[in-house]
Backbone as CSV, one residue per row, in Angstrom:
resi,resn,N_x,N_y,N_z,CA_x,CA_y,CA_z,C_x,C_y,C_z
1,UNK,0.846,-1.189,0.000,0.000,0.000,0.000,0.891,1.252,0.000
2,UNK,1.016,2.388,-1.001,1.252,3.198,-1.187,0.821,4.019,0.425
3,UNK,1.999,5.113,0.720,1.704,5.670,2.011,1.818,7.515,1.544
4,UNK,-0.078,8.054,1.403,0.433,8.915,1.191,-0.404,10.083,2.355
5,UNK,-0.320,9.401,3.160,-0.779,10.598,4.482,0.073,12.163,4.103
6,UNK,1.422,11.459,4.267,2.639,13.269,4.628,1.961,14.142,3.221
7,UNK,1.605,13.630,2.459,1.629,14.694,0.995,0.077,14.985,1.388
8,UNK,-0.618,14.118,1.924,-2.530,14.918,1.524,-2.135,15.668,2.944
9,UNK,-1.595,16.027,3.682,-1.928,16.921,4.988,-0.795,18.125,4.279
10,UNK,0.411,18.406,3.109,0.324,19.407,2.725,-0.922,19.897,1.359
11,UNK,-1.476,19.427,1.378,-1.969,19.226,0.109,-3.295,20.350,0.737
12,UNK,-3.493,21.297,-0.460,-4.698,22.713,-0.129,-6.197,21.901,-0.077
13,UNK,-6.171,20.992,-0.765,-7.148,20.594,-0.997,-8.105,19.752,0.640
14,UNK,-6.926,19.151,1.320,-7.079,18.185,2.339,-7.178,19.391,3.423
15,UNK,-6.883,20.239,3.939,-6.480,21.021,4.699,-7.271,21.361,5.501
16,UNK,-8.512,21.483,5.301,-9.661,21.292,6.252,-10.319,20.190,6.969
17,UNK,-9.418,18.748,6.783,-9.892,17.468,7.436,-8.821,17.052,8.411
18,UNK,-9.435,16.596,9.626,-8.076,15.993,10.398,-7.687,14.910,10.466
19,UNK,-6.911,14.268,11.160,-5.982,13.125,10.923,-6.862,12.321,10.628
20,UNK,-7.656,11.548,10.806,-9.256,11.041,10.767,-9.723,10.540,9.192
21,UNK,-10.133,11.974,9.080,-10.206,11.930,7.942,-9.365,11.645,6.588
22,UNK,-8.494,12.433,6.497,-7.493,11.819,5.716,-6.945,10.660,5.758
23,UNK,-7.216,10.037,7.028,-6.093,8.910,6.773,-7.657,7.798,5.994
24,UNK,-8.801,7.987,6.246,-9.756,7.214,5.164,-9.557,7.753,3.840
25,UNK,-9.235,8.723,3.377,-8.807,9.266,2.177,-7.413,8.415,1.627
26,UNK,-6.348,8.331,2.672,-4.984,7.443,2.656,-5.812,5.750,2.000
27,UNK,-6.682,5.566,2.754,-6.937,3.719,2.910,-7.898,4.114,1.394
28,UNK,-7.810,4.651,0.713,-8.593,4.008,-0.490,-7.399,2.904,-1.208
29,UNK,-7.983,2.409,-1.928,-7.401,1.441,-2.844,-6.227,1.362,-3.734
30,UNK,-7.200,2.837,-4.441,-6.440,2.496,-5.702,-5.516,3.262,-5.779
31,UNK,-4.713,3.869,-4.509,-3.481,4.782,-4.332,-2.474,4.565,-5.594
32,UNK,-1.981,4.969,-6.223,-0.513,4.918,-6.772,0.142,5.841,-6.973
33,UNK,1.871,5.231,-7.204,2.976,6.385,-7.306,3.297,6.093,-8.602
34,UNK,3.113,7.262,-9.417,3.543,7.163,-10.765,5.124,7.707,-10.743
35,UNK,5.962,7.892,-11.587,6.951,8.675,-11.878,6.469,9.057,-13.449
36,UNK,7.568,10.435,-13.692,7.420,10.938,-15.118,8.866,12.074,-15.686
37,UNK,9.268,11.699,-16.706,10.043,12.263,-16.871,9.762,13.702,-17.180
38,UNK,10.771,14.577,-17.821,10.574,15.476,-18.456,10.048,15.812,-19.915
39,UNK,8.803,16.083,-20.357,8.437,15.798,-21.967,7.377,14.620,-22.151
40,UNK,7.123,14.130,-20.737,6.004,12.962,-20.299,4.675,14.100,-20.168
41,UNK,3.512,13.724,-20.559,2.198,13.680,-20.410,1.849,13.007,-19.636
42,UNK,1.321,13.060,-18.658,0.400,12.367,-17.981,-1.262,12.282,-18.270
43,UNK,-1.606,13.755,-18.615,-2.985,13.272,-19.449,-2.551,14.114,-20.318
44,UNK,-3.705,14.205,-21.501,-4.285,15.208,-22.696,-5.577,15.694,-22.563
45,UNK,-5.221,16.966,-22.482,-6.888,17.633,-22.519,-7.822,16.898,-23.261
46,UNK,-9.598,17.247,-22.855,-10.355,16.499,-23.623,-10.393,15.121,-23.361
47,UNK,-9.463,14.685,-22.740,-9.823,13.186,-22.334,-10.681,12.247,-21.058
48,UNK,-11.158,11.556,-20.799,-12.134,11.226,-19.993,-11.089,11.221,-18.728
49,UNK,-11.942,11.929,-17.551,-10.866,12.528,-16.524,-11.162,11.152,-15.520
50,UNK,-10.470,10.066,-15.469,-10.538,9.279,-14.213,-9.935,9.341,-12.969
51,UNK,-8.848,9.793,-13.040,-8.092,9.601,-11.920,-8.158,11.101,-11.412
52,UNK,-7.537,11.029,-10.133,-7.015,12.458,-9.480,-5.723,12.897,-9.367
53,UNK,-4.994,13.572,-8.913,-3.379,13.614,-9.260,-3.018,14.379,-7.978
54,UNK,-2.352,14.117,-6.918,-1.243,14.598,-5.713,0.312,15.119,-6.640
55,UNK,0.912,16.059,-6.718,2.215,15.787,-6.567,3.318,15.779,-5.741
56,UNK,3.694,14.752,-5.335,4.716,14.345,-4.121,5.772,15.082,-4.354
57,UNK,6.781,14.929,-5.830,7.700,16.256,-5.932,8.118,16.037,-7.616
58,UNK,8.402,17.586,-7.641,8.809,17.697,-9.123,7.997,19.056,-9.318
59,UNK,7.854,18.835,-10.674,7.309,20.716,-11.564,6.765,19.333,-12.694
60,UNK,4.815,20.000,-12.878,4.089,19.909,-13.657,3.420,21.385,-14.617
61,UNK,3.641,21.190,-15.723,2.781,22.372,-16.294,1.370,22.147,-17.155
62,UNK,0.334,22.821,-16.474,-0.598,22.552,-17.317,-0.950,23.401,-18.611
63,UNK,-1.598,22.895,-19.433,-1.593,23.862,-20.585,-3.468,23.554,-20.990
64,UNK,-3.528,24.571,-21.943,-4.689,24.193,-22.457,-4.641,25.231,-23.930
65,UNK,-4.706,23.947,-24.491,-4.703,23.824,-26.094,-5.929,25.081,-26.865
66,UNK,-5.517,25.746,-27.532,-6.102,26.940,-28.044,-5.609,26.762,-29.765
67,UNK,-6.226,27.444,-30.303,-6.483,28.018,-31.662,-5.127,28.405,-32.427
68,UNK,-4.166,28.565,-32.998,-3.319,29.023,-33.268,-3.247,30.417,-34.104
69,UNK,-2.795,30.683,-34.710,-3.060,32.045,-35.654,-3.463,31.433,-36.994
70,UNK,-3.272,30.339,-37.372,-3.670,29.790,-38.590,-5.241,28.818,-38.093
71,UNK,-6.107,29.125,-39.006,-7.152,27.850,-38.480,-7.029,26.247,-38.452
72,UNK,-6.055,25.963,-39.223,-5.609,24.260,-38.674,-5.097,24.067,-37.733
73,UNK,-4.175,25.125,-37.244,-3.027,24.551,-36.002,-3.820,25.173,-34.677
74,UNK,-2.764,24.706,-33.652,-3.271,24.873,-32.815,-2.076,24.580,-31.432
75,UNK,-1.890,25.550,-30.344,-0.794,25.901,-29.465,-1.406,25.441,-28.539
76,UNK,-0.692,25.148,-27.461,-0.882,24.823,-25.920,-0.284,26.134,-25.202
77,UNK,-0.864,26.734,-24.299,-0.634,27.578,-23.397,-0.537,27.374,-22.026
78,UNK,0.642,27.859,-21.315,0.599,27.192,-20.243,-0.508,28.394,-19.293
79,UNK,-1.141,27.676,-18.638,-1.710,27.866,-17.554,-1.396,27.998,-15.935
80,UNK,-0.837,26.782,-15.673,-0.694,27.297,-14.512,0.865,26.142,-14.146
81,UNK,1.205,26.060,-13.030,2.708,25.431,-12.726,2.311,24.598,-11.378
82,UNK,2.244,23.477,-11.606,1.773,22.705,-10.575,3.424,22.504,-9.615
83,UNK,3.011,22.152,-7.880,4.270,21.964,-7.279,3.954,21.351,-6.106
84,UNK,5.229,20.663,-5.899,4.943,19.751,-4.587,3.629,19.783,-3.570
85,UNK,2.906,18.758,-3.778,1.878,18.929,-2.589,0.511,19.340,-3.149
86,UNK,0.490,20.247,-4.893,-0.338,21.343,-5.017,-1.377,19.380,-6.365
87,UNK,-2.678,19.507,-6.276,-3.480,18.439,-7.359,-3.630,18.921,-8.495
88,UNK,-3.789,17.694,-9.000,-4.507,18.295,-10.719,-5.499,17.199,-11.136
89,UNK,-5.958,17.416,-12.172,-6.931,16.332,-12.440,-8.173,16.310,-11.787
90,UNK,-8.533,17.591,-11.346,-9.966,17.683,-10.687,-11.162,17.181,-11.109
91,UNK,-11.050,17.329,-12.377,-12.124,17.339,-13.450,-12.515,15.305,-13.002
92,UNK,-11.839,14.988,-12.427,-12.451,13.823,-12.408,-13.276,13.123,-10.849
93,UNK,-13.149,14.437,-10.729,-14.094,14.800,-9.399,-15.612,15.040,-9.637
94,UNK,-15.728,15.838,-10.916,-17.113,16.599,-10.921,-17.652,16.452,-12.597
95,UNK,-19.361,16.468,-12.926,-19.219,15.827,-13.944,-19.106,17.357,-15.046
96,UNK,-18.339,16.935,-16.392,-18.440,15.728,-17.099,-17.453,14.930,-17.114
97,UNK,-16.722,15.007,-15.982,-15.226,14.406,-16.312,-14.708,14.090,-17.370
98,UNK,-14.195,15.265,-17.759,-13.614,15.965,-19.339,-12.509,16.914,-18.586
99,UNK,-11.955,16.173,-18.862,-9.809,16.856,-18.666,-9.923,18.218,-19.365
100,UNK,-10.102,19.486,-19.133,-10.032,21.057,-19.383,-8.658,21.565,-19.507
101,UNK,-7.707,20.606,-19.445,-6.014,20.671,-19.542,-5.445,19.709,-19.996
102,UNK,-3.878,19.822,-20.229,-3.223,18.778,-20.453,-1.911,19.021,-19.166
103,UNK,-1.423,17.981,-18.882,-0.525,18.042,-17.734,0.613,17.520,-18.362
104,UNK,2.025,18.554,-18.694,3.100,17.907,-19.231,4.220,18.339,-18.206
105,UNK,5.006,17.237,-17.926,6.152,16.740,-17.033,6.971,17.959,-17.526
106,UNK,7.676,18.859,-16.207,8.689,19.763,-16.928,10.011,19.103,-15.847
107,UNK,9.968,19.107,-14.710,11.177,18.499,-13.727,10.767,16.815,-13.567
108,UNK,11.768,16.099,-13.480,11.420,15.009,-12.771,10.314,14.736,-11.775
109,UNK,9.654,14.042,-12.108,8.117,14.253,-11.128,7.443,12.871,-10.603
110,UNK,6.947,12.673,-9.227,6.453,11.633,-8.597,4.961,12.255,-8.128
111,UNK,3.730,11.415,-9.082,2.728,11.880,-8.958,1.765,10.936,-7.808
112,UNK,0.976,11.124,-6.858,0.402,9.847,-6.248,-1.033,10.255,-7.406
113,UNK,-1.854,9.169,-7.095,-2.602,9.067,-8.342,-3.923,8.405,-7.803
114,UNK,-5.093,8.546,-7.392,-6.092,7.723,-6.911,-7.749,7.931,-7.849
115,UNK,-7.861,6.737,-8.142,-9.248,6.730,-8.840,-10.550,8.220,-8.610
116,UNK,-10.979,8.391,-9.019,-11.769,9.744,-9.080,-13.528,9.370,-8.725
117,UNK,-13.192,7.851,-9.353,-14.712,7.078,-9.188,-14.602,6.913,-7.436
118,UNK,-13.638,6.182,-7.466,-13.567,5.276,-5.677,-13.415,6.773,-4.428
119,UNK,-12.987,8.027,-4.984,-12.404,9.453,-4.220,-14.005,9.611,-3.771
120,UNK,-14.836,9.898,-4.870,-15.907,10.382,-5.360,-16.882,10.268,-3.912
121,UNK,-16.860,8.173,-4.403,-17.485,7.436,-3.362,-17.313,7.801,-2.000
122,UNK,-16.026,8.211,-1.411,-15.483,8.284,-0.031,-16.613,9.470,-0.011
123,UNK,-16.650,10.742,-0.693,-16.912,11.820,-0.266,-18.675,11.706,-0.239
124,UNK,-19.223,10.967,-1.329,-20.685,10.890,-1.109,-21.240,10.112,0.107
125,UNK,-20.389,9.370,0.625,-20.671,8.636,1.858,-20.025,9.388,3.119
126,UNK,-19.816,10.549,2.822,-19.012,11.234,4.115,-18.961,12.928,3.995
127,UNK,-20.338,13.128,3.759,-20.359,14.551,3.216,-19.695,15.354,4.472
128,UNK,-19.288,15.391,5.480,-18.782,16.427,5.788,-17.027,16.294,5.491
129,UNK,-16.867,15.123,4.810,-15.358,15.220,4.223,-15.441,15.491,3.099
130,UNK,-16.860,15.610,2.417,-16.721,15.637,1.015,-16.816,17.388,0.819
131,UNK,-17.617,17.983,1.597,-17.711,19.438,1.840,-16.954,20.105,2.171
132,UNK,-15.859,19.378,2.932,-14.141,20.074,3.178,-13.427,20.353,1.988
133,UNK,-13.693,18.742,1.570,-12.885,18.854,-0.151,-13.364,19.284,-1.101
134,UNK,-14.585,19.541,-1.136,-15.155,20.549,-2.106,-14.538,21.755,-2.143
135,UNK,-14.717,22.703,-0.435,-14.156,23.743,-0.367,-12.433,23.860,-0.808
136,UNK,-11.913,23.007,-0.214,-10.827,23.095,-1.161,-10.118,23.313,-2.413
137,UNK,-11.044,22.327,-3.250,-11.263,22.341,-4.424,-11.166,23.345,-5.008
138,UNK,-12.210,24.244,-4.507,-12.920,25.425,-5.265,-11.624,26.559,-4.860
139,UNK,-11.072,26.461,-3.955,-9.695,27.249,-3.322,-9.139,27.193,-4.019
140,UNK,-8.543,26.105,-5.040,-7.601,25.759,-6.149,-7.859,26.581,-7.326
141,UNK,-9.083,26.137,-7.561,-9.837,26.764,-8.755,-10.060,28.073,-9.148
142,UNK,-10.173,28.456,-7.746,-10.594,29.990,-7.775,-9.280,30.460,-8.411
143,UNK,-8.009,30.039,-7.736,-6.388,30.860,-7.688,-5.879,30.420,-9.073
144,UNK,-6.549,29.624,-9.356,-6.465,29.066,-11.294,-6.629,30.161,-12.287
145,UNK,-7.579,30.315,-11.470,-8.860,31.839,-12.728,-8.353,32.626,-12.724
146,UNK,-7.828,33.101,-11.173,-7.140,34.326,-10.790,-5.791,34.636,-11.563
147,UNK,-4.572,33.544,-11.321,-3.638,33.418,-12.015,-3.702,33.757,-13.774
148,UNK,-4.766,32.719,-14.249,-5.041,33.162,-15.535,-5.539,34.501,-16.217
149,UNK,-6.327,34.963,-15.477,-7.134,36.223,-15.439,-5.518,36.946,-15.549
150,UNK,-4.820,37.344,-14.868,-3.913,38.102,-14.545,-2.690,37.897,-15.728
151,UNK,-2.557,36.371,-16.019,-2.018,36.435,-17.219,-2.397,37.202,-18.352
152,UNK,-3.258,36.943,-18.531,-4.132,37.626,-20.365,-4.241,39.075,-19.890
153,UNK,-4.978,39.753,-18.863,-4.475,40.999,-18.429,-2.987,41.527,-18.800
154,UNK,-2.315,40.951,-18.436,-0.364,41.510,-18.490,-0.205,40.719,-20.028
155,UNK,-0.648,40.107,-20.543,-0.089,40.122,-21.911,-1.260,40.640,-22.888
156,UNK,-2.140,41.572,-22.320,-2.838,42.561,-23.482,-2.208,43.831,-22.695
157,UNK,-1.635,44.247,-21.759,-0.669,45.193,-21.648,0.384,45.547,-22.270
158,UNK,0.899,43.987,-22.569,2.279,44.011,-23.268,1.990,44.722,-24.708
159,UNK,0.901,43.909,-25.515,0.485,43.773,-26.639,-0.267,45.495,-27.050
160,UNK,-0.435,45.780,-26.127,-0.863,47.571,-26.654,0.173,47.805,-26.367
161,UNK,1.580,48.308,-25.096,2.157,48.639,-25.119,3.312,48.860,-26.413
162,UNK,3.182,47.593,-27.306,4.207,47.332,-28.689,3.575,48.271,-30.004
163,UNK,2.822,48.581,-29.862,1.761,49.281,-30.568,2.032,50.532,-31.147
């Protein structure tokens, strides 16, 4: 059995449950430790979101695939910079579980990894752990938007400024 108590008690998401709780979050099943190199995918946007994603350590970048300047092609933009401790793969939390990113390996990286179906279950049978991790969730999410928001802001600054 994969032991990943130390990473869900830094983890934003867990942060409102106590030892208790998390450690039934620890005893699910389908725990695993992936590794990934640098130039590794772990998912592709658009894809059916099953699992959930911890990262124990390393640098993940997410991107999400946009339009290019030509109408065939098409760029990945990074979004946001995942880091020790911080999840990804939410989307397989809530429906339609449809991956809204792609997650590509930039440092050497050790991901823990637990089913999204079996997570799901813990939380519908334990709504006041599931209402912690909701709030969490949405903590992530929010600082997602925010981050992004602030990107496209400072690069339509840039972009009049060249003008």
């Amino acid at each position: 059995m994969v032991n990943v108590v130390p990473v869900l008690k830094r983890c934003e998401v867990f942060v409102g449950l106590d030892d208790g709780d998390v450690q039934k979050i620890a005893n699910l099943s389908s725990w695993q430790r992936n590794t990934y190199k640098p130039g590794d995918y772990v998912f592709r946007q658009d894809a059916t979101a099953n699992y959930f994603y911890v990262l124990e350590e390393g640098e993940i970048s997410l991107l999400v695939t946009v339009q290019a300047d030509s109408p065939d092609s098409t760029k990945d933009v990074p979004v946001d910079t995942v880091t020790t401790g911080d999840i990804f793969g939410w989307s397989s939390l809530v429906a339609p579980h449809s991956l809204t990113m792609s997650a590509l390996c930039i440092k050497p990286s050790t991901v823990l990894i637990v089913s999204g179906i079996e997570l799901v279950g813990l939380l519908d049978c334990n709504p006041a752990i599931g209402y912690e991790v909701m709030k969490g969730l949405v903590r992530v999410i929010g600082a997602r938007f925010r981050d992004l928001r602030r990107r496209f802001a400072n690069e339509g600054k840039a972009k009049n400024s060249q003008r």
